[in-house]
CSV table of C-alpha atoms in Angstrom, one decimal:
chain,number,residue,atom,x,y,z
A,1,ALA,CA,-137.0,11.6,-63.4
A,2,GLN,CA,-137.5,12.1,-59.7
A,3,SER,CA,-140.7,13.9,-59.0
A,4,VAL,CA,-142.9,15.1,-56.2
A,5,THR,CA,-146.7,15.1,-56.2
A,6,GLN,CA,-149.0,17.1,-54.0
A,7,PRO,CA,-152.5,15.8,-54.8
A,8,ASP,CA,-154.4,18.6,-53.1
A,9,ILE,CA,-154.3,22.0,-54.8
A,10,HIS,CA,-156.4,23.8,-52.2
A,11,ILE,CA,-157.5,22.9,-48.7
A,12,THR,CA,-159.8,24.9,-46.5
A,13,VAL,CA,-159.7,24.2,-42.8
A,14,SER,CA,-161.4,25.7,-39.7
A,15,GLU,CA,-159.2,27.4,-37.1
A,16,GLY,CA,-158.4,24.9,-34.4
A,17,ALA,CA,-159.0,21.9,-36.6
A,18,SER,CA,-156.4,19.5,-37.7
A,19,LEU,CA,-154.6,19.7,-41.0
A,20,GLU,CA,-152.9,17.1,-43.2
A,21,LEU,CA,-151.2,17.9,-46.5
A,22,ARG,CA,-150.3,15.0,-48.7
A,23,CYS,CA,-147.0,14.5,-50.5
A,24,ASN,CA,-145.9,11.6,-52.6
A,25,TYR,CA,-142.5,11.1,-54.2
A,26,SER,CA,-141.5,9.0,-57.2
A,27,TYR,CA,-139.7,5.7,-56.8
A,28,GLY,CA,-136.0,5.9,-55.9
A,29,ALA,CA,-133.5,5.5,-53.2
A,30,THR,CA,-134.2,7.0,-49.8
A,31,PRO,CA,-134.8,10.6,-50.6
A,32,TYR,CA,-134.1,13.8,-48.8
A,33,LEU,CA,-137.5,15.3,-48.2
A,34,PHE,CA,-138.6,18.8,-47.2
A,35,TRP,CA,-141.7,20.8,-46.4
A,36,TYR,CA,-141.6,24.5,-47.0
A,37,VAL,CA,-144.1,27.3,-46.4
A,38,GLN,CA,-144.5,30.4,-48.4
A,39,SER,CA,-146.5,33.4,-47.4
A,40,PRO,CA,-147.7,35.7,-50.3
A,41,GLY,CA,-144.9,37.6,-52.0
A,42,GLN,CA,-142.3,36.0,-49.7
A,43,GLY,CA,-139.5,33.4,-50.0
A,44,LEU,CA,-139.7,29.9,-48.6
A,45,GLN,CA,-139.3,28.9,-45.0
A,46,LEU,CA,-138.2,25.4,-44.1
A,47,LEU,CA,-140.7,23.7,-41.8
A,48,LEU,CA,-139.0,20.4,-41.5
A,49,LYS,CA,-136.8,17.9,-43.3
A,50,TYR,CA,-136.2,14.2,-43.4
A,51,PHE,CA,-132.8,12.7,-44.3
A,52,SER,CA,-132.8,9.4,-42.4
A,53,GLY,CA,-133.6,7.9,-39.0
A,54,ASP,CA,-136.8,8.4,-37.1
A,55,THR,CA,-139.6,8.5,-39.7
A,56,LEU,CA,-141.7,11.0,-37.7
A,57,VAL,CA,-140.1,14.4,-38.0
A,58,GLN,CA,-140.9,17.4,-35.8
A,59,GLY,CA,-140.7,20.8,-37.3
A,60,ILE,CA,-141.3,24.4,-36.4
A,61,LYS,CA,-144.7,26.0,-35.8
A,62,GLY,CA,-146.1,22.8,-34.4
A,63,PHE,CA,-145.8,20.9,-37.7
A,64,GLU,CA,-144.8,17.3,-38.1
A,65,ALA,CA,-144.4,14.9,-41.0
A,66,GLU,CA,-144.2,11.2,-41.3
A,67,PHE,CA,-142.0,9.4,-43.9
A,68,LYS,CA,-143.6,6.2,-45.1
A,69,ARG,CA,-141.5,4.3,-47.5
A,70,SER,CA,-144.2,1.7,-48.3
A,71,GLN,CA,-146.5,4.4,-49.5
A,72,SER,CA,-143.8,6.7,-50.9
A,73,SER,CA,-145.3,9.5,-48.9
A,74,PHE,CA,-144.2,12.3,-46.6
A,75,ASN,CA,-147.4,13.9,-45.3
A,76,LEU,CA,-147.4,17.1,-43.3
A,77,ARG,CA,-149.7,17.4,-40.2
A,78,LYS,CA,-150.6,19.9,-37.6
A,79,PRO,CA,-153.1,19.1,-34.8
A,80,SER,CA,-154.6,22.5,-34.4
A,81,VAL,CA,-154.4,25.1,-37.1
A,82,HIS,CA,-154.0,28.8,-36.4
A,83,TRP,CA,-155.2,31.6,-38.8
A,84,SER,CA,-151.5,32.5,-39.4
A,85,ASP,CA,-151.0,29.1,-41.0
A,86,ALA,CA,-152.8,30.2,-44.1
A,87,ALA,CA,-150.2,30.0,-46.8
A,88,GLU,CA,-148.8,28.0,-49.7
A,89,TYR,CA,-147.1,24.8,-48.7
A,90,PHE,CA,-144.5,23.0,-50.9
A,91,CYS,CA,-143.1,19.5,-50.5
A,92,ALA,CA,-139.7,19.1,-52.1
A,93,ARG,CA,-137.2,16.4,-52.8
A,94,GLY,CA,-133.5,16.9,-52.7
A,95,GLY,CA,-130.7,15.4,-54.6
A,96,ASP,CA,-127.3,16.7,-55.7
A,97,TYR,CA,-128.2,19.8,-53.6
A,98,LYS,CA,-131.0,20.6,-56.1
A,99,LEU,CA,-134.6,20.6,-55.0
A,100,SER,CA,-137.6,19.4,-57.0
A,101,PHE,CA,-140.8,20.9,-55.8
A,102,GLY,CA,-144.4,19.7,-55.8
A,103,ALA,CA,-147.0,22.0,-57.3
A,104,GLY,CA,-148.0,23.3,-53.9
A,105,THR,CA,-151.1,23.2,-51.7
A,106,THR,CA,-152.8,26.4,-50.7
A,107,VAL,CA,-154.2,26.4,-47.2
A,108,THR,CA,-157.1,28.7,-46.3
A,109,VAL,CA,-158.1,29.0,-42.7
A,110,ARG,CA,-161.6,30.0,-41.9
A,111,ALA,CA,-162.7,31.5,-38.5
B,1,GLY,CA,-130.8,28.7,-39.6
B,2,ALA,CA,-128.6,30.4,-42.2
B,3,VAL,CA,-129.6,33.6,-43.8
B,4,VAL,CA,-129.8,34.3,-47.5
B,5,SER,CA,-130.5,37.8,-48.6
B,6,GLN,CA,-131.9,38.7,-52.0
B,7,HIS,CA,-132.0,42.2,-53.4
B,8,PRO,CA,-134.0,43.9,-54.6
B,9,SER,CA,-137.3,42.6,-53.2
B,10,TRP,CA,-139.2,44.1,-56.2
B,11,VAL,CA,-138.3,45.9,-59.3
B,12,ILE,CA,-140.1,47.5,-62.2
B,13,CYS,CA,-138.3,48.0,-65.4
B,14,LYS,CA,-139.0,49.1,-69.0
B,15,SER,CA,-139.1,46.6,-71.8
B,16,GLY,CA,-135.6,46.2,-73.4
B,17,THR,CA,-133.6,47.1,-70.3
B,18,SER,CA,-131.6,44.7,-68.1
B,19,VAL,CA,-132.1,44.0,-64.4
B,20,LYS,CA,-129.7,42.5,-62.0
B,21,ILE,CA,-130.8,40.5,-58.9
B,22,GLU,CA,-128.3,39.7,-56.1
B,23,CYS,CA,-128.3,36.7,-53.8
B,24,ARG,CA,-126.0,36.7,-50.8
B,25,SER,CA,-125.4,34.1,-48.2
B,26,LEU,CA,-124.8,36.2,-45.1
B,27,ASP,CA,-123.3,33.8,-42.6
B,28,PHE,CA,-122.0,30.8,-44.5
B,29,GLN,CA,-120.1,30.1,-47.7
B,30,ALA,CA,-122.2,28.7,-50.5
B,31,THR,CA,-120.3,27.0,-53.2
B,32,THR,CA,-123.6,26.3,-55.0
B,33,MET,CA,-126.5,28.6,-55.4
B,34,PHE,CA,-129.7,28.0,-57.3
B,35,TRP,CA,-132.1,30.3,-59.2
B,36,TYR,CA,-135.8,29.5,-59.4
B,37,ARG,CA,-138.7,31.2,-61.1
B,38,GLN,CA,-142.2,31.1,-59.9
B,39,PHE,CA,-145.3,32.1,-61.8
B,40,PRO,CA,-148.4,33.1,-60.0
B,41,LYS,CA,-150.1,30.2,-58.2
B,42,GLN,CA,-147.5,27.8,-59.4
B,43,SER,CA,-144.6,26.0,-58.0
B,44,LEU,CA,-140.9,26.9,-58.2
B,45,MET,CA,-139.1,25.9,-61.4
B,46,LEU,CA,-135.4,25.5,-61.3
B,47,MET,CA,-133.7,27.8,-63.8
B,48,ALA,CA,-130.0,27.2,-63.2
B,49,THR,CA,-127.4,26.0,-60.8
B,50,SER,CA,-124.7,28.5,-60.0
B,51,ASN,CA,-121.2,27.3,-59.0
B,52,GLU,CA,-118.6,29.6,-57.6
B,53,GLY,CA,-115.8,30.2,-60.0
B,54,SER,CA,-117.4,28.3,-62.9
B,55,LYS,CA,-120.1,28.6,-65.5
B,56,ALA,CA,-123.7,28.1,-64.4
B,57,THR,CA,-125.6,25.0,-65.4
B,58,TYR,CA,-128.9,25.8,-67.0
B,59,GLU,CA,-132.0,23.7,-67.0
B,60,GLN,CA,-133.5,22.6,-70.3
B,61,GLY,CA,-135.5,25.4,-71.9
B,62,VAL,CA,-133.8,28.3,-70.0
B,63,GLU,CA,-132.0,30.8,-72.3
B,64,LYS,CA,-128.5,31.2,-70.9
B,65,ASP,CA,-128.0,34.4,-72.9
B,66,LYS,CA,-131.0,35.9,-71.5
B,67,PHE,CA,-130.6,34.9,-67.9
B,68,LEU,CA,-126.9,35.6,-67.1
B,69,ILE,CA,-125.7,34.1,-63.9
B,70,ASN,CA,-122.4,35.1,-62.2
B,71,HIS,CA,-121.1,33.5,-59.0
B,72,ALA,CA,-118.0,35.5,-58.4
B,73,SER,CA,-117.5,34.7,-54.7
B,74,LEU,CA,-118.6,32.1,-52.1
B,75,THR,CA,-121.3,34.5,-50.8
B,76,LEU,CA,-122.7,36.2,-53.9
B,77,SER,CA,-124.5,35.1,-57.0
B,78,THR,CA,-126.2,37.4,-59.4
B,79,LEU,CA,-128.9,36.9,-62.0
B,80,THR,CA,-129.2,39.4,-64.8
B,81,VAL,CA,-132.3,39.4,-66.9
B,82,THR,CA,-131.1,40.9,-70.2
B,83,SER,CA,-133.3,42.8,-72.6
B,84,ALA,CA,-136.3,42.1,-70.4
B,85,HIS,CA,-139.8,41.7,-71.9
B,86,PRO,CA,-143.2,41.6,-70.2
B,87,GLU,CA,-143.2,37.8,-70.4
B,88,ASP,CA,-140.1,37.8,-68.1
B,89,SER,CA,-142.3,39.3,-65.3
B,90,SER,CA,-142.2,36.8,-62.5
B,91,PHE,CA,-141.1,36.0,-59.0
B,92,TYR,CA,-137.4,35.0,-58.9
B,93,ILE,CA,-136.1,33.2,-55.9
B,94,CYS,CA,-132.5,32.1,-55.1
B,95,SER,CA,-131.3,29.5,-52.7
B,96,ALA,CA,-127.9,28.7,-51.3
B,97,SER,CA,-127.0,25.2,-50.2
B,98,ARG,CA,-124.8,24.4,-47.2
B,99,PRO,CA,-123.6,20.8,-47.1
B,100,LEU,CA,-123.7,19.2,-43.7
B,101,GLY,CA,-121.6,16.1,-44.1
B,102,VAL,CA,-123.7,13.8,-46.3
B,103,ASP,CA,-126.7,16.0,-45.8
B,104,THR,CA,-127.5,19.3,-47.2
B,105,GLU,CA,-130.0,22.0,-46.6
B,106,ALA,CA,-131.1,24.8,-48.9
B,107,PHE,CA,-131.8,28.3,-47.6
B,108,PHE,CA,-134.0,30.6,-49.6
B,109,GLY,CA,-133.9,34.3,-50.2
B,110,GLN,CA,-137.1,36.3,-49.8
B,111,GLY,CA,-137.6,36.5,-53.6
B,112,THR,CA,-137.6,39.3,-56.1
B,113,ARG,CA,-140.8,40.4,-57.9
B,114,LEU,CA,-139.9,41.6,-61.4
B,115,THR,CA,-142.4,43.5,-63.4
B,116,VAL,CA,-141.5,44.5,-67.0
B,117,VAL,CA,-143.6,47.2,-68.5
């Protein structure tokens, strides 16, 4: 079965520092890949998505992600983190309109 | 992006009663909607796929008689938790998919916090 792995359960980063969240997907055809952010008690907001084409994808809020087929990865990055970026981040893989989510990474931002 | 509205945002009900949660796509027609359940500090688990005009497809382990799904129109799907018990307390999130040619994108509601007492 297709799956998504987020190796890091929790990451703490200083405000202004860079952030990288890891995401790996299981072997398969070129996947549809997504990153979502969830604030406490809220639904999910799409940050960015990859379907095909340029492997470096720009998203909202200054996020970007790079698709690397050789590593089966789709890591999310942000050069300079703001306190408002503290949230839960989910990587997801799409297929047949359904999404399979990773376990999520909690990001804490310290002043 | 498209808007998906979920109602109510939170609900508290007594054990044994039923609760209905609505999911509406406000500015596009969604032939397919999805219902997810999220436990605290955990990821989203797909419960079922709701197709307009047909029966929902449930994931393995999800009781279809307990979680009734109706997708009566292209903009509305409902999830009814029947005879709710405290273990049904959870965060329920719906999403609606809008196909874009060969691509698709899912838009999520804001979620419903269900507490059964």
